[in-house]
Tab-separated table of C-alpha atoms in Angstrom:
chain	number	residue	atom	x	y	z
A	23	UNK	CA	186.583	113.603	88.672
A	24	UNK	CA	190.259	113.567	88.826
A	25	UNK	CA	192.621	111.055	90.162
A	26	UNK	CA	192.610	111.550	93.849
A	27	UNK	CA	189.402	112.839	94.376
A	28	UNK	CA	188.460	110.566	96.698
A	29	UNK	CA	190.065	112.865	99.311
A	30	UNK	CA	187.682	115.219	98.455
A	31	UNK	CA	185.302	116.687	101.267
A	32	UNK	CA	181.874	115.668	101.353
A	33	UNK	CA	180.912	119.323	100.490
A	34	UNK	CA	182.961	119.450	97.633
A	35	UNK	CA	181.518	117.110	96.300
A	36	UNK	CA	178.775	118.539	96.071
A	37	UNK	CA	179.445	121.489	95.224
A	38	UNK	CA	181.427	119.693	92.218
A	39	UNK	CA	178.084	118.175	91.568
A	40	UNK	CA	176.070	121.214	91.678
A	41	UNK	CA	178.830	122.621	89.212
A	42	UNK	CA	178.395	119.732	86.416
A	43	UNK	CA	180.909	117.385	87.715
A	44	UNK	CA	178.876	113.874	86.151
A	45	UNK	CA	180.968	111.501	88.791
A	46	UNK	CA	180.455	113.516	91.932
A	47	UNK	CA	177.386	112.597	93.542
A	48	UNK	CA	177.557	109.036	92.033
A	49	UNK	CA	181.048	109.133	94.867
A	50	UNK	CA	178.617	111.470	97.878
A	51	UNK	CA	176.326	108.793	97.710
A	52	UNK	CA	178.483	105.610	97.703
A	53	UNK	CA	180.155	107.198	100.657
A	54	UNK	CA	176.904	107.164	102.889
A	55	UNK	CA	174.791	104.080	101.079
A	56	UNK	CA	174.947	102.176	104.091
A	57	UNK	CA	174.219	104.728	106.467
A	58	UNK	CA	171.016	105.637	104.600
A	59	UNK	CA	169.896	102.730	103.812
A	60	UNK	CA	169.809	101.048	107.423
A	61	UNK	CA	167.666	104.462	107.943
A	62	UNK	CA	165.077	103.876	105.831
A	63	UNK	CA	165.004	100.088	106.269
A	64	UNK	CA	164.501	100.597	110.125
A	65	UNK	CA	162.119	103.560	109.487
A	66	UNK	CA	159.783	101.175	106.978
A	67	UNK	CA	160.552	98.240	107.958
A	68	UNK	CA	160.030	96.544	104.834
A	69	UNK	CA	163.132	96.037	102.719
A	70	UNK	CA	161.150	96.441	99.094
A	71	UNK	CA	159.338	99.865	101.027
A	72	UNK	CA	163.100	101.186	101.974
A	73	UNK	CA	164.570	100.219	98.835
A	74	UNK	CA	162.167	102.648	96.803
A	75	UNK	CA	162.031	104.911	99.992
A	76	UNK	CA	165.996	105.301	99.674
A	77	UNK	CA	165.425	105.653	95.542
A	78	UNK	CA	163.238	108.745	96.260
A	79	UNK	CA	165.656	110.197	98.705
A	80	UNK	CA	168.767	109.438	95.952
A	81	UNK	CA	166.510	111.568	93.238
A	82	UNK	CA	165.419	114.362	95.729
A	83	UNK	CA	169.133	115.014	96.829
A	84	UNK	CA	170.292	114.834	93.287
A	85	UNK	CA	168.076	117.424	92.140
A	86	UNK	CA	167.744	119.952	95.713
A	87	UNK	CA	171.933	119.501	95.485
A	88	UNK	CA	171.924	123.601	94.624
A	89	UNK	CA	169.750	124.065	97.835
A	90	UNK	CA	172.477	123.229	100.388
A	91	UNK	CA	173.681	125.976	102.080
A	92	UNK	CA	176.575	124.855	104.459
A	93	UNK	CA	174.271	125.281	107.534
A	94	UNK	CA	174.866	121.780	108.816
A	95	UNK	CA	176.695	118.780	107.743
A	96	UNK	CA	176.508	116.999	104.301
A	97	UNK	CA	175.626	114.001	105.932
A	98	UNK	CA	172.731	115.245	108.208
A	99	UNK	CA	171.456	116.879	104.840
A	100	UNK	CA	171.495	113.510	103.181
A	101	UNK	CA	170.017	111.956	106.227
A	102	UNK	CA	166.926	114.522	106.584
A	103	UNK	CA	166.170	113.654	103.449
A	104	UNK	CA	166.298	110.013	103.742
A	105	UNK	CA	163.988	110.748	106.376
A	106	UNK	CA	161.299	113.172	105.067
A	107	UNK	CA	161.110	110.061	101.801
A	108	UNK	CA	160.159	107.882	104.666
A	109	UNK	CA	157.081	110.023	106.068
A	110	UNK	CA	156.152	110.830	102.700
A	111	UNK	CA	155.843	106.819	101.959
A	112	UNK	CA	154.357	106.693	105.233
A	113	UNK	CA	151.702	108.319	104.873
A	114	UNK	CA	151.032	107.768	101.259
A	115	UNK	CA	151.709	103.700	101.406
A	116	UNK	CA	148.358	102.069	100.505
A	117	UNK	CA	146.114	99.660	103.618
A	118	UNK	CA	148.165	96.629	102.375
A	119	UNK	CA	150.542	95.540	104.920
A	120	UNK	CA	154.078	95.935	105.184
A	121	UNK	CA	156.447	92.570	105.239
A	122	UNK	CA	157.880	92.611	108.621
A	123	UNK	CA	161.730	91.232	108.847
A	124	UNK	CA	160.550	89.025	111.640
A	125	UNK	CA	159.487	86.605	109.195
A	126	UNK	CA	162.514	86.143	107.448
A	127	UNK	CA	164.367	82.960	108.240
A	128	UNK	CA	166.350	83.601	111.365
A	129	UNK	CA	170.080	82.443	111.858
A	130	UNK	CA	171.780	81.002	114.895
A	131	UNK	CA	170.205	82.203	117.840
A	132	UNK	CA	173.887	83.287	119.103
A	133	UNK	CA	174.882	85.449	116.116
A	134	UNK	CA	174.685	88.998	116.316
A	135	UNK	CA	172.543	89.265	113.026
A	136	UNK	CA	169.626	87.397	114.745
A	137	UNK	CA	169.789	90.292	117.709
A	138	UNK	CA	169.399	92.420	114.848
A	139	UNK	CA	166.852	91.043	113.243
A	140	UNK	CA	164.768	90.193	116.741
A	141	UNK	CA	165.263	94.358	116.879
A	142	UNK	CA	164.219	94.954	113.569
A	143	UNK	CA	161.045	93.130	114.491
A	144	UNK	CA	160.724	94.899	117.485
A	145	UNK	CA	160.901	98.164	115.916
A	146	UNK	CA	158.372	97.349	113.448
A	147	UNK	CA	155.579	97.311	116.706
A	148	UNK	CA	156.059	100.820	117.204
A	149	UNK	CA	153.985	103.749	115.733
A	150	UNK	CA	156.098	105.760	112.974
A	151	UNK	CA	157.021	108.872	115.020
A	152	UNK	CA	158.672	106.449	118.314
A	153	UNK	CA	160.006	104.240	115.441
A	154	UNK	CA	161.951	107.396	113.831
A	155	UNK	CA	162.854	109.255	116.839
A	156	UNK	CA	165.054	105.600	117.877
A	157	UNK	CA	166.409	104.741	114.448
A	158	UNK	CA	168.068	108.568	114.349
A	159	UNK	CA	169.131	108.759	118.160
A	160	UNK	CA	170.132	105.125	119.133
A	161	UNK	CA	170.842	103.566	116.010
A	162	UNK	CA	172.468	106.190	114.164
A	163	UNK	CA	173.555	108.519	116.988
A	164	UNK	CA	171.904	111.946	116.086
A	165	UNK	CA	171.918	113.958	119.417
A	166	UNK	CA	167.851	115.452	120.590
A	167	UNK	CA	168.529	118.336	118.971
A	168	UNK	CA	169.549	117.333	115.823
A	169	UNK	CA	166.517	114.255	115.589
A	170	UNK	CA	164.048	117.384	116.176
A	171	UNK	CA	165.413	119.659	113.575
A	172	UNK	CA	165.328	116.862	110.950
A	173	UNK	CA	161.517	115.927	112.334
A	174	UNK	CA	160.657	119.404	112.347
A	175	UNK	CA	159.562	119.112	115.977
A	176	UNK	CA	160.456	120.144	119.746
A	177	UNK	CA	163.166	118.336	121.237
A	178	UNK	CA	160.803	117.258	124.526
A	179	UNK	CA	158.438	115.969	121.724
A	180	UNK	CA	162.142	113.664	120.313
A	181	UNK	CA	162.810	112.704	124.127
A	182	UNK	CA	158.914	112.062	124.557
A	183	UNK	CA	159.038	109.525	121.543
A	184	UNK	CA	162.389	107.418	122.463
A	185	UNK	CA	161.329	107.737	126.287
A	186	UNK	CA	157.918	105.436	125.002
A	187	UNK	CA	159.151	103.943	121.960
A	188	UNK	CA	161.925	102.082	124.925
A	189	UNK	CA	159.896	101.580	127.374
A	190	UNK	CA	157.417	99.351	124.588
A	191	UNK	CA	160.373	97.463	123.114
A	192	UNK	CA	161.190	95.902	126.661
A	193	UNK	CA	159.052	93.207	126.775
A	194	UNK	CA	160.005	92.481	123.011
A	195	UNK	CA	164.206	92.532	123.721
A	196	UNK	CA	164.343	91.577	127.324
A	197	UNK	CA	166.223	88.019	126.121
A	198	UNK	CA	168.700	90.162	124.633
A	199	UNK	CA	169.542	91.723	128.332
A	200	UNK	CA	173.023	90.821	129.846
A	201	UNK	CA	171.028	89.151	132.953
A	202	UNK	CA	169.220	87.088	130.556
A	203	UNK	CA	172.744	84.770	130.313
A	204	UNK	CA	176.173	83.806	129.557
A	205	UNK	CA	175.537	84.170	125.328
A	206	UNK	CA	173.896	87.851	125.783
A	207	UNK	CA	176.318	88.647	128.109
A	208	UNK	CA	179.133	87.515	125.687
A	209	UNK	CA	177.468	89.503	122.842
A	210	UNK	CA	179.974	92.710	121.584
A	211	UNK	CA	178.411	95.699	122.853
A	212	UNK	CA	176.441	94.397	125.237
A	213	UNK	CA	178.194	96.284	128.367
A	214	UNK	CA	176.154	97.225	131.062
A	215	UNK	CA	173.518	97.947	129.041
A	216	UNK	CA	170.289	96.795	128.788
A	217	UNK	CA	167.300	96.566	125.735
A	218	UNK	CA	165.952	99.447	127.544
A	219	UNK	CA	168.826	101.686	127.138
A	220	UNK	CA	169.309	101.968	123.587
A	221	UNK	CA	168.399	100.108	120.252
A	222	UNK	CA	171.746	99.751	118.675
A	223	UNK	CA	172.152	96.879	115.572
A	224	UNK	CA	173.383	96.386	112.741
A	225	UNK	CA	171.829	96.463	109.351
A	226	UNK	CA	170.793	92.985	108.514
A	227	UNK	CA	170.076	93.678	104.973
A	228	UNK	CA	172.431	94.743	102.352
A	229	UNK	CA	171.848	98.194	100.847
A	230	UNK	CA	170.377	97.645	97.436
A	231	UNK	CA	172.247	98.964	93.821
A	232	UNK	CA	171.209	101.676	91.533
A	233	UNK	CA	172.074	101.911	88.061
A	234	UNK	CA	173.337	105.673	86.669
A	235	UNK	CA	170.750	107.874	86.589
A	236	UNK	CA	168.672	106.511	90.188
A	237	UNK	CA	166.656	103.841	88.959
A	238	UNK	CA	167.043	100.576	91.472
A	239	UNK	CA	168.710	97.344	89.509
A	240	UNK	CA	165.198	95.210	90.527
């Protein structure tokens, strides 16, 4: 890559990539690390199962590069396949269970990583399908239409999911309500709106590194 190419679209990029450019994707997918990985860390809930998750997804993208066609953006390309190397892990990951985040040592109760982390948690209660459907719509803003074309499914079956996948994660984030006090009610964000309106926090875990070539530094 040439000095300056950092200005360079996210589709030429990859198209760069796709045309032998060896620093291309290396750039694509620093761009959208963190987006991707707070996908497949709220998807799995497990930071070691979203770490290998994200690893698959990095590989996949390298090599189906050629197979993007301009229909929608580089991003929701990248994203749909973060997600479809979640289901696969899904449903392939063996009886043992998962680590949830809710047993990781938990800051001060005021800080806004704790809210994320009592989220996480939350999330992890869910069945897979509700647990998706929220991560794309509320936590990384993917409209109905776009959740369902990355699922593969109807957009009432997307508003089906987040409409139950909510209405289960009230009793687990009602603290976390504006009404609940003056510290909730402090918290940025916060508004008007309440745990039942939308799942919205930050990534409490740092996305992890690759070395050249895909394989995560372990």
């Amino acid at each position: 890559m040439a000095d300056g190419d950092a200005t360079w679209t996210d589709a030429e990029l990859l198209a760069a990539h796709v045309n032998g450019d060896p620093e291309a994707f290396g750039e694509l997918f620093r761009r959208h690390r963190d987006r991707m990985w707070a996908i497949a860390l709220r998807t799995m809930g497990d930071p070691e199962e979203a770490a290998d998750a994200l690893q698959d997804a990095l590989i996949s993208a390298f090599r189906r590069a050629g197979s993007f066609r301009g229909e929608a953006a580089v991003t929701t390309w990248l994203h749909r396949i973060v997600v479809n190397a979640c289901l696969d892990r899904i449903r392939r990951r063996a009886v043992r269970p998962t680590v949830p985040l809710v047993d990781q040592p938990l800051p001060d109760p005021t800080s806004e990583l704790e809210v994320g982390l009592d989220v996480a948690a939350a999330l992890t209660r869910l069945p897979d399908e509700q647990r998706i459907a929220l991560v794309l719509i509320d936590m990384q803003g993917y409209s109905v239409e776009e959740a369902a074309a990355m699922l593969g499914v109807p957009t009432g079956t997307i508003k089906s999911r987040c409409a139950r996948g909510r209405a289960k994660l009230v009793p687990h984030l009602a603290h976390l309500r504006p009404s609940s006090g003056p510290a909730a009610a402090a918290r940025p964000g916060n508004g008007n709106r309440g745990a039942d309106d939308a799942v919205q926090p930050a990534a409490s875990q740092t996305a992890p590194s690759w070395s050249e070539g895909g394989e995560r530094a372990r």
